Amino acid sequence: MLFLGSGLNRGITNEKGKGLPSEQELQASLVARFLEKGFVGTSLAQVVDLAIYKSGLFAVQSHIADLLSGYQPAKSHERLSALTWTAIFTTNIDRVIEKIYANAVNPIQNLIVFTKGNERIDSAINSKSDLPCFNLYGSINHINDPGTPLILSHEQLPLNLGSRSLMFDRLETYAYDHSVIFVLGDAGSPGSRSILQRMARFLDARPRSYLLVDSMSETEQAYWNSRKFDCIIGSFEDFIDTVNREIPQHTRALSLLIEGLLSHESLPNSAI
């Protein structure tokens, strides 16, 4: 099972070759569009709240959608669709995951996206080839729905949880029976820690899961290991390339490779 966060973002570009905007760039763009210059440096959550207060939810979310539109996955991202997953959960609000599966020539699974916690999820999954993908923080595809506003910062989540709580509950239910690979980039960020600490509450009930991160100290690795998270140091590109190289197409069972990856301090940069 996959949990996709900011660790997926490397290599995603628009037609000008520019990568997805960072949290700081989103904040600066919102201030420039909706607020006074004095709010530069204010937290993203506060800027979003004030911008919505001044200009309304739709105007702010429409601006965010414009900023995040037009981005395409890299070749390494497209290899994601060549593997079989139980489910995908993501805090990314762009359309990159949908594009990965839409661009795939022969995807193993059919991606079915859920953005609202009260959707009839079980009835929408009709076969084993259907892959549920849960947008925990919303999606720029649904900017007109006031019931599921976009979440740009983990600080916004408690006040906008609503029916999303059902999707978080489903994440926990899945994690009871399946190992999860968290593609985070930075496991120390407040948003990542919030998700991981939520999962760590069920230490004895769930199988061991894995953190794919750019870097992590030995102390941090030991800390997360004590909470049944093993750490894989490397980029998503290195990881997915190694998985596709090592796992035979007729099996595609990800667990066959995990222990092998964990035996190295980092993934090989030359993996293809």
PDB file of C-alpha atoms in Angstrom:
ATOM      1  CA  MET A   1       0.000   0.000   0.000  1.00  0.00           C
ATOM      2  CA  LEU A   2       1.269   3.490  -0.832  1.00  0.00           C
ATOM      3  CA  PHE A   3       1.087   6.783   1.006  1.00  0.00           C
ATOM      4  CA  LEU A   4       2.251   9.554  -1.327  1.00  0.00           C
ATOM      5  CA  GLY A   5       3.379  12.894   0.019  1.00  0.00           C
ATOM      6  CA  SER A   6       5.923  15.486  -1.070  1.00  0.00           C
ATOM      7  CA  GLY A   7       8.486  12.762  -1.748  1.00  0.00           C
ATOM      8  CA  LEU A   8       6.674  12.175  -5.040  1.00  0.00           C
ATOM      9  CA  ASN A   9       7.226  15.730  -6.272  1.00  0.00           C
ATOM     10  CA  ARG A  10      10.786  15.530  -7.547  1.00  0.00           C
ATOM     11  CA  GLY A  11      10.847  15.449 -11.348  1.00  0.00           C
ATOM     12  CA  ILE A  12       7.295  16.749 -11.784  1.00  0.00           C
ATOM     13  CA  THR A  13       7.445  19.739 -14.151  1.00  0.00           C
ATOM     14  CA  ASN A  14       5.267  21.948 -16.342  1.00  0.00           C
ATOM     15  CA  GLU A  15       5.871  22.797 -20.004  1.00  0.00           C
ATOM     16  CA  LYS A  16       8.432  25.421 -18.966  1.00  0.00           C
ATOM     17  CA  GLY A  17      10.415  22.858 -16.995  1.00  0.00           C
ATOM     18  CA  LYS A  18       9.446  24.410 -13.653  1.00  0.00           C
ATOM     19  CA  GLY A  19       8.757  22.147 -10.685  1.00  0.00           C
ATOM     20  CA  LEU A  20       5.715  22.226  -8.428  1.00  0.00           C
ATOM     21  CA  PRO A  21       5.615  25.331  -6.202  1.00  0.00           C
ATOM     22  CA  SER A  22       6.895  24.933  -2.659  1.00  0.00           C
ATOM     23  CA  GLU A  23       4.857  25.862   0.403  1.00  0.00           C
ATOM     24  CA  GLN A  24       6.768  29.153   0.555  1.00  0.00           C
ATOM     25  CA  GLU A  25       5.996  29.893  -3.111  1.00  0.00           C
ATOM     26  CA  LEU A  26       2.305  29.133  -2.601  1.00  0.00           C
ATOM     27  CA  GLN A  27       2.261  31.458   0.399  1.00  0.00           C
ATOM     28  CA  ALA A  28       3.967  34.245  -1.528  1.00  0.00           C
ATOM     29  CA  SER A  29       1.583  33.891  -4.476  1.00  0.00           C
ATOM     30  CA  LEU A  30      -1.486  34.031  -2.228  1.00  0.00           C
ATOM     31  CA  VAL A  31      -0.179  37.120  -0.444  1.00  0.00           C
ATOM     32  CA  ALA A  32       0.545  38.836  -3.760  1.00  0.00           C
ATOM     33  CA  ARG A  33      -2.904  38.012  -5.106  1.00  0.00           C
ATOM     34  CA  PHE A  34      -5.137  38.557  -2.073  1.00  0.00           C
ATOM     35  CA  LEU A  35      -3.323  40.339   0.793  1.00  0.00           C
ATOM     36  CA  GLU A  36      -0.999  43.185   1.674  1.00  0.00           C
ATOM     37  CA  LYS A  37       2.781  42.833   1.458  1.00  0.00           C
ATOM     38  CA  GLY A  38       3.003  42.876   5.228  1.00  0.00           C
ATOM     39  CA  PHE A  39       1.778  39.281   5.328  1.00  0.00           C
ATOM     40  CA  VAL A  40       4.879  37.943   3.544  1.00  0.00           C
ATOM     41  CA  GLY A  41       6.466  35.457   5.957  1.00  0.00           C
ATOM     42  CA  THR A  42       3.167  34.668   7.677  1.00  0.00           C
ATOM     43  CA  SER A  43       2.294  30.966   7.944  1.00  0.00           C
ATOM     44  CA  LEU A  44       0.572  29.431   4.942  1.00  0.00           C
ATOM     45  CA  ALA A  45      -2.415  28.380   7.063  1.00  0.00           C
ATOM     46  CA  GLN A  46      -2.977  31.952   8.266  1.00  0.00           C
ATOM     47  CA  VAL A  47      -2.553  33.377   4.773  1.00  0.00           C
ATOM     48  CA  VAL A  48      -5.152  30.935   3.411  1.00  0.00           C
ATOM     49  CA  ASP A  49      -7.616  31.821   6.171  1.00  0.00           C
ATOM     50  CA  LEU A  50      -7.225  35.565   5.605  1.00  0.00           C
ATOM     51  CA  ALA A  51      -7.389  35.248   1.826  1.00  0.00           C
ATOM     52  CA  ILE A  52     -10.633  33.258   2.074  1.00  0.00           C
ATOM     53  CA  TYR A  53     -12.026  35.829   4.512  1.00  0.00           C
ATOM     54  CA  LYS A  54     -11.296  38.678   2.070  1.00  0.00           C
ATOM     55  CA  SER A  55     -12.104  37.051  -1.275  1.00  0.00           C
ATOM     56  CA  GLY A  56     -14.068  33.857  -0.644  1.00  0.00           C
ATOM     57  CA  LEU A  57     -13.277  30.143  -0.827  1.00  0.00           C
ATOM     58  CA  PHE A  58     -13.819  29.705  -4.557  1.00  0.00           C
ATOM     59  CA  ALA A  59     -11.535  32.600  -5.552  1.00  0.00           C
ATOM     60  CA  VAL A  60      -8.688  31.304  -3.385  1.00  0.00           C
ATOM     61  CA  GLN A  61      -9.071  27.682  -4.452  1.00  0.00           C
ATOM     62  CA  SER A  62      -9.358  28.682  -8.097  1.00  0.00           C
ATOM     63  CA  HIS A  63      -6.047  30.544  -7.780  1.00  0.00           C
ATOM     64  CA  ILE A  64      -4.429  27.494  -6.175  1.00  0.00           C
ATOM     65  CA  ALA A  65      -5.792  25.247  -8.922  1.00  0.00           C
ATOM     66  CA  ASP A  66      -4.278  27.556 -11.542  1.00  0.00           C
ATOM     67  CA  LEU A  67      -0.908  27.389  -9.781  1.00  0.00           C
ATOM     68  CA  LEU A  68      -0.937  23.577  -9.655  1.00  0.00           C
ATOM     69  CA  SER A  69      -2.348  22.882 -13.113  1.00  0.00           C
ATOM     70  CA  GLY A  70      -0.314  21.857 -16.163  1.00  0.00           C
ATOM     71  CA  TYR A  71       2.230  19.687 -14.370  1.00  0.00           C
ATOM     72  CA  GLN A  72       3.225  16.308 -15.775  1.00  0.00           C
ATOM     73  CA  PRO A  73       4.783  13.243 -14.125  1.00  0.00           C
ATOM     74  CA  ALA A  74       8.301  12.154 -15.029  1.00  0.00           C
ATOM     75  CA  LYS A  75       9.095   8.815 -16.681  1.00  0.00           C
ATOM     76  CA  SER A  76       9.978   7.349 -13.291  1.00  0.00           C
ATOM     77  CA  HIS A  77       6.522   8.234 -11.967  1.00  0.00           C
ATOM     78  CA  GLU A  78       4.860   6.370 -14.824  1.00  0.00           C
ATOM     79  CA  ARG A  79       6.489   3.132 -13.635  1.00  0.00           C
ATOM     80  CA  LEU A  80       4.172   3.313 -10.637  1.00  0.00           C
ATOM     81  CA  SER A  81       1.342   1.959 -12.787  1.00  0.00           C
ATOM     82  CA  ALA A  82       3.374  -1.160 -13.633  1.00  0.00           C
ATOM     83  CA  LEU A  83       3.032  -2.405 -10.038  1.00  0.00           C
ATOM     84  CA  THR A  84       0.074  -3.713  -8.057  1.00  0.00           C
ATOM     85  CA  TRP A  85      -1.075  -1.816  -4.957  1.00  0.00           C
ATOM     86  CA  THR A  86      -3.772  -2.446  -2.375  1.00  0.00           C
ATOM     87  CA  ALA A  87      -4.612   1.259  -2.202  1.00  0.00           C
ATOM     88  CA  ILE A  88      -3.060   4.706  -2.527  1.00  0.00           C
ATOM     89  CA  PHE A  89      -3.512   7.471   0.025  1.00  0.00           C
ATOM     90  CA  THR A  90      -2.140  10.933  -0.664  1.00  0.00           C
ATOM     91  CA  THR A  91      -1.900  14.404   0.821  1.00  0.00           C
ATOM     92  CA  ASN A  92      -1.019  15.860  -2.596  1.00  0.00           C
ATOM     93  CA  ILE A  93      -3.811  17.974  -4.073  1.00  0.00           C
ATOM     94  CA  ASP A  94      -2.581  18.141  -7.692  1.00  0.00           C
ATOM     95  CA  ARG A  95      -3.604  15.764 -10.505  1.00  0.00           C
ATOM     96  CA  VAL A  96      -0.250  14.019 -10.991  1.00  0.00           C
ATOM     97  CA  ILE A  97      -1.367  10.598  -9.722  1.00  0.00           C
ATOM     98  CA  GLU A  98      -4.386  10.623 -12.035  1.00  0.00           C
ATOM     99  CA  LYS A  99      -2.125  11.583 -14.945  1.00  0.00           C
ATOM    100  CA  ILE A 100       0.266   8.724 -14.177  1.00  0.00           C
ATOM    101  CA  TYR A 101      -2.510   6.200 -14.728  1.00  0.00           C
ATOM    102  CA  ALA A 102      -4.180   8.122 -17.553  1.00  0.00           C
ATOM    103  CA  ASN A 103      -0.877   8.214 -19.474  1.00  0.00           C
ATOM    104  CA  ALA A 104      -0.061   4.533 -18.888  1.00  0.00           C
ATOM    105  CA  VAL A 105      -0.281   2.340 -21.994  1.00  0.00           C
ATOM    106  CA  ASN A 106      -1.108  -0.889 -20.173  1.00  0.00           C
ATOM    107  CA  PRO A 107      -1.720  -0.141 -16.474  1.00  0.00           C
ATOM    108  CA  ILE A 108      -2.118  -3.199 -14.277  1.00  0.00           C
ATOM    109  CA  GLN A 109      -4.868  -1.507 -12.292  1.00  0.00           C
ATOM    110  CA  ASN A 110      -7.702   0.948 -12.898  1.00  0.00           C
ATOM    111  CA  LEU A 111      -7.353   4.027 -10.679  1.00  0.00           C
ATOM    112  CA  ILE A 112     -10.551   5.119  -8.924  1.00  0.00           C
ATOM    113  CA  VAL A 113     -10.197   8.423  -7.074  1.00  0.00           C
ATOM    114  CA  PHE A 114     -12.070   9.411  -3.908  1.00  0.00           C
ATOM    115  CA  THR A 115     -12.019  12.920  -2.465  1.00  0.00           C
ATOM    116  CA  LYS A 116     -15.034  12.844  -0.118  1.00  0.00           C
ATOM    117  CA  GLY A 117     -15.193  10.565   2.888  1.00  0.00           C
ATOM    118  CA  ASN A 118     -18.920   9.912   2.442  1.00  0.00           C
ATOM    119  CA  GLU A 119     -18.610   8.491  -1.090  1.00  0.00           C
ATOM    120  CA  ARG A 120     -19.838   4.918  -1.605  1.00  0.00           C
ATOM    121  CA  ILE A 121     -16.347   3.517  -1.809  1.00  0.00           C
ATOM    122  CA  ASP A 122     -17.063  -0.207  -1.523  1.00  0.00           C
ATOM    123  CA  SER A 123     -19.731  -0.154  -4.231  1.00  0.00           C
ATOM    124  CA  ALA A 124     -17.403   1.765  -6.570  1.00  0.00           C
ATOM    125  CA  ILE A 125     -14.713  -0.935  -6.367  1.00  0.00           C
ATOM    126  CA  ASN A 126     -16.024  -3.629  -8.699  1.00  0.00           C
ATOM    127  CA  SER A 127     -13.011  -5.835  -9.363  1.00  0.00           C
ATOM    128  CA  LYS A 128      -9.555  -6.734  -8.066  1.00  0.00           C
ATOM    129  CA  SER A 129      -8.042  -4.580 -10.802  1.00  0.00           C
ATOM    130  CA  ASP A 130      -9.666  -1.445  -9.349  1.00  0.00           C
ATOM    131  CA  LEU A 131      -7.221   0.652  -7.322  1.00  0.00           C
ATOM    132  CA  PRO A 132      -8.746   3.083  -4.802  1.00  0.00           C
ATOM    133  CA  CYS A 133      -6.892   6.374  -4.408  1.00  0.00           C
ATOM    134  CA  PHE A 134      -7.876   8.592  -1.480  1.00  0.00           C
ATOM    135  CA  ASN A 135      -7.193  12.349  -1.651  1.00  0.00           C
ATOM    136  CA  LEU A 136      -6.977  13.091   2.062  1.00  0.00           C
ATOM    137  CA  TYR A 137      -6.311  16.817   1.565  1.00  0.00           C
ATOM    138  CA  GLY A 138      -8.748  17.367  -1.306  1.00  0.00           C
ATOM    139  CA  SER A 139      -8.085  17.889  -5.004  1.00  0.00           C
ATOM    140  CA  ILE A 140      -7.928  20.770  -7.448  1.00  0.00           C
ATOM    141  CA  ASN A 141     -10.550  18.779  -9.395  1.00  0.00           C
ATOM    142  CA  HIS A 142     -13.103  19.684  -6.706  1.00  0.00           C
ATOM    143  CA  ILE A 143     -12.517  23.343  -5.892  1.00  0.00           C
ATOM    144  CA  ASN A 144     -16.237  24.204  -5.991  1.00  0.00           C
ATOM    145  CA  ASP A 145     -17.214  21.912  -3.128  1.00  0.00           C
ATOM    146  CA  PRO A 146     -17.263  23.819   0.186  1.00  0.00           C
ATOM    147  CA  GLY A 147     -17.596  20.515   2.028  1.00  0.00           C
ATOM    148  CA  THR A 148     -14.084  19.382   1.060  1.00  0.00           C
ATOM    149  CA  PRO A 149     -11.863  22.477   0.951  1.00  0.00           C
ATOM    150  CA  LEU A 150      -8.248  22.093  -0.096  1.00  0.00           C
ATOM    151  CA  ILE A 151      -5.814  21.509   2.752  1.00  0.00           C
ATOM    152  CA  LEU A 152      -2.509  23.305   2.130  1.00  0.00           C
ATOM    153  CA  SER A 153      -1.102  22.939   5.630  1.00  0.00           C
ATOM    154  CA  HIS A 154      -1.610  20.300   8.323  1.00  0.00           C
ATOM    155  CA  GLU A 155      -2.683  23.142  10.636  1.00  0.00           C
ATOM    156  CA  GLN A 156      -5.874  23.483   8.606  1.00  0.00           C
ATOM    157  CA  LEU A 157      -6.900  19.834   8.948  1.00  0.00           C
ATOM    158  CA  PRO A 158      -8.554  19.821  12.412  1.00  0.00           C
ATOM    159  CA  LEU A 159     -10.981  22.594  11.418  1.00  0.00           C
ATOM    160  CA  ASN A 160     -11.747  21.036   8.023  1.00  0.00           C
ATOM    161  CA  LEU A 161     -11.812  17.352   8.884  1.00  0.00           C
ATOM    162  CA  GLY A 162     -15.532  16.748   8.293  1.00  0.00           C
ATOM    163  CA  SER A 163     -16.192  13.614   6.279  1.00  0.00           C
ATOM    164  CA  ARG A 164     -12.446  13.270   5.656  1.00  0.00           C
ATOM    165  CA  SER A 165     -12.301  11.521   9.012  1.00  0.00           C
ATOM    166  CA  LEU A 166     -13.849   8.507   7.285  1.00  0.00           C
ATOM    167  CA  MET A 167     -10.932   8.377   4.846  1.00  0.00           C
ATOM    168  CA  PHE A 168      -8.413   8.606   7.677  1.00  0.00           C
ATOM    169  CA  ASP A 169     -10.310   5.812   9.419  1.00  0.00           C
ATOM    170  CA  ARG A 170     -10.024   3.756   6.241  1.00  0.00           C
ATOM    171  CA  LEU A 171      -6.274   4.393   6.142  1.00  0.00           C
ATOM    172  CA  GLU A 172      -5.969   2.985   9.634  1.00  0.00           C
ATOM    173  CA  THR A 173      -8.150  -0.013   8.719  1.00  0.00           C
ATOM    174  CA  TYR A 174      -5.990  -0.801   5.682  1.00  0.00           C
ATOM    175  CA  ALA A 175      -2.822  -0.435   7.761  1.00  0.00           C
ATOM    176  CA  TYR A 176      -4.011  -3.144  10.179  1.00  0.00           C
ATOM    177  CA  ASP A 177      -3.596  -5.722   7.410  1.00  0.00           C
ATOM    178  CA  HIS A 178      -1.087  -4.226   4.975  1.00  0.00           C
ATOM    179  CA  SER A 179       2.389  -2.751   5.134  1.00  0.00           C
ATOM    180  CA  VAL A 180       2.466   0.875   3.992  1.00  0.00           C
ATOM    181  CA  ILE A 181       5.248   2.610   2.078  1.00  0.00           C
ATOM    182  CA  PHE A 182       5.243   6.297   3.017  1.00  0.00           C
ATOM    183  CA  VAL A 183       6.838   8.435   0.277  1.00  0.00           C
ATOM    184  CA  LEU A 184       7.413  11.554   2.334  1.00  0.00           C
ATOM    185  CA  GLY A 185      10.595  13.334   1.321  1.00  0.00           C
ATOM    186  CA  ASP A 186      10.937  14.776   4.824  1.00  0.00           C
ATOM    187  CA  ALA A 187       9.568  12.661   7.670  1.00  0.00           C
ATOM    188  CA  GLY A 188      10.384  15.457  10.103  1.00  0.00           C
ATOM    189  CA  SER A 189       7.953  17.991   8.650  1.00  0.00           C
ATOM    190  CA  PRO A 190       4.903  18.743  10.830  1.00  0.00           C
ATOM    191  CA  GLY A 191       2.491  17.240   8.296  1.00  0.00           C
ATOM    192  CA  SER A 192       4.475  14.021   7.921  1.00  0.00           C
ATOM    193  CA  ARG A 193       4.949  13.625  11.666  1.00  0.00           C
ATOM    194  CA  SER A 194       1.230  14.138  12.243  1.00  0.00           C
ATOM    195  CA  ILE A 195       0.364  11.275   9.873  1.00  0.00           C
ATOM    196  CA  LEU A 196       3.061   8.943  11.189  1.00  0.00           C
ATOM    197  CA  GLN A 197       2.218   9.575  14.840  1.00  0.00           C
ATOM    198  CA  ARG A 198      -1.411   8.825  14.057  1.00  0.00           C
ATOM    199  CA  MET A 199      -0.360   5.461  12.622  1.00  0.00           C
ATOM    200  CA  ALA A 200       2.063   4.785  15.478  1.00  0.00           C
ATOM    201  CA  ARG A 201      -0.845   4.656  17.931  1.00  0.00           C
ATOM    202  CA  PHE A 202      -1.599   1.145  16.682  1.00  0.00           C
ATOM    203  CA  LEU A 203       1.866  -0.229  17.307  1.00  0.00           C
ATOM    204  CA  ASP A 204       0.879  -3.782  18.233  1.00  0.00           C
ATOM    205  CA  ALA A 205      -2.024  -4.126  15.813  1.00  0.00           C
ATOM    206  CA  ARG A 206      -0.368  -3.340  12.472  1.00  0.00           C
ATOM    207  CA  PRO A 207       2.441  -4.899  10.417  1.00  0.00           C
ATOM    208  CA  ARG A 208       5.753  -3.110   9.930  1.00  0.00           C
ATOM    209  CA  SER A 209       5.702  -0.229   7.455  1.00  0.00           C
ATOM    210  CA  TYR A 210       8.370   1.744   5.616  1.00  0.00           C
ATOM    211  CA  LEU A 211       9.474   5.363   5.240  1.00  0.00           C
ATOM    212  CA  LEU A 212      11.054   6.427   1.950  1.00  0.00           C
ATOM    213  CA  VAL A 213      12.901   9.653   2.753  1.00  0.00           C
ATOM    214  CA  ASP A 214      15.651  11.786   1.228  1.00  0.00           C
ATOM    215  CA  SER A 215      17.774  11.615   4.366  1.00  0.00           C
ATOM    216  CA  MET A 216      17.459  10.760   8.051  1.00  0.00           C
ATOM    217  CA  SER A 217      19.825  10.656  11.026  1.00  0.00           C
ATOM    218  CA  GLU A 218      20.605   7.408  12.840  1.00  0.00           C
ATOM    219  CA  THR A 219      18.744   8.683  15.903  1.00  0.00           C
ATOM    220  CA  GLU A 220      15.607   9.398  13.860  1.00  0.00           C
ATOM    221  CA  GLN A 221      15.836   6.015  12.164  1.00  0.00           C
ATOM    222  CA  ALA A 222      16.057   4.287  15.548  1.00  0.00           C
ATOM    223  CA  TYR A 223      13.106   6.320  16.808  1.00  0.00           C
ATOM    224  CA  TRP A 224      10.851   5.351  13.896  1.00  0.00           C
ATOM    225  CA  ASN A 225      12.098   1.772  13.957  1.00  0.00           C
ATOM    226  CA  SER A 226      10.850   1.503  17.546  1.00  0.00           C
ATOM    227  CA  ARG A 227       7.431   2.454  16.170  1.00  0.00           C
ATOM    228  CA  LYS A 228       7.538  -0.251  13.476  1.00  0.00           C
ATOM    229  CA  PHE A 229       8.669   1.997  10.636  1.00  0.00           C
ATOM    230  CA  ASP A 230      11.803   0.943   8.780  1.00  0.00           C
ATOM    231  CA  CYS A 231      13.577   3.651   6.788  1.00  0.00           C
ATOM    232  CA  ILE A 232      14.665   3.516   3.157  1.00  0.00           C
ATOM    233  CA  ILE A 233      17.010   6.373   2.238  1.00  0.00           C
ATOM    234  CA  GLY A 234      16.702   7.539  -1.349  1.00  0.00           C
ATOM    235  CA  SER A 235      14.518   9.235  -3.903  1.00  0.00           C
ATOM    236  CA  PHE A 236      11.234   7.953  -5.262  1.00  0.00           C
ATOM    237  CA  GLU A 237      12.869   7.642  -8.690  1.00  0.00           C
ATOM    238  CA  ASP A 238      15.626   5.358  -7.352  1.00  0.00           C
ATOM    239  CA  PHE A 239      13.099   3.321  -5.392  1.00  0.00           C
ATOM    240  CA  ILE A 240      10.582   2.749  -8.173  1.00  0.00           C
ATOM    241  CA  ASP A 241      13.329   2.017 -10.719  1.00  0.00           C
ATOM    242  CA  THR A 242      14.877  -0.566  -8.398  1.00  0.00           C
ATOM    243  CA  VAL A 243      11.505  -2.185  -7.745  1.00  0.00           C
ATOM    244  CA  ASN A 244      10.718  -2.441 -11.455  1.00  0.00           C
ATOM    245  CA  ARG A 245      14.150  -3.872 -12.188  1.00  0.00           C
ATOM    246  CA  GLU A 246      14.210  -6.472  -9.416  1.00  0.00           C
ATOM    247  CA  ILE A 247      10.616  -7.751  -9.266  1.00  0.00           C
ATOM    248  CA  PRO A 248       9.550 -10.017 -12.158  1.00  0.00           C
ATOM    249  CA  GLN A 249       6.555  -8.687 -14.067  1.00  0.00           C
ATOM    250  CA  HIS A 250       4.571 -11.875 -13.522  1.00  0.00           C
ATOM    251  CA  THR A 251       4.788 -11.521  -9.738  1.00  0.00           C
ATOM    252  CA  ARG A 252       5.057  -7.821  -8.927  1.00  0.00           C
ATOM    253  CA  ALA A 253       4.862  -8.571  -5.197  1.00  0.00           C
ATOM    254  CA  LEU A 254       6.523  -5.599  -3.573  1.00  0.00           C
ATOM    255  CA  SER A 255       7.302  -7.375  -0.323  1.00  0.00           C
ATOM    256  CA  LEU A 256       9.882  -9.543  -2.129  1.00  0.00           C
ATOM    257  CA  LEU A 257      12.205  -6.571  -2.390  1.00  0.00           C
ATOM    258  CA  ILE A 258      11.673  -4.603   0.811  1.00  0.00           C
ATOM    259  CA  GLU A 259      14.152  -6.456   3.000  1.00  0.00           C
ATOM    260  CA  GLY A 260      16.758  -6.225   0.264  1.00  0.00           C
ATOM    261  CA  LEU A 261      16.356  -2.455   0.106  1.00  0.00           C
ATOM    262  CA  LEU A 262      16.591  -2.143   3.875  1.00  0.00           C
ATOM    263  CA  SER A 263      19.951  -3.924   3.890  1.00  0.00           C
ATOM    264  CA  HIS A 264      21.516  -0.844   2.215  1.00  0.00           C
ATOM    265  CA  GLU A 265      22.012   2.567   3.792  1.00  0.00           C
ATOM    266  CA  SER A 266      20.735   4.170   0.628  1.00  0.00           C
ATOM    267  CA  LEU A 267      19.370   3.266  -2.764  1.00  0.00           C
ATOM    268  CA  PRO A 268      21.853   3.180  -5.649  1.00  0.00           C
ATOM    269  CA  ASN A 269      21.835   6.387  -7.668  1.00  0.00           C
ATOM    270  CA  SER A 270      22.487   4.350 -10.793  1.00  0.00           C
ATOM    271  CA  ALA A 271      19.386   2.208 -10.421  1.00  0.00           C
ATOM    272  CA  ILE A 272      17.508   1.799 -13.703  1.00  0.00           C
TER     273      ILE A 272
END
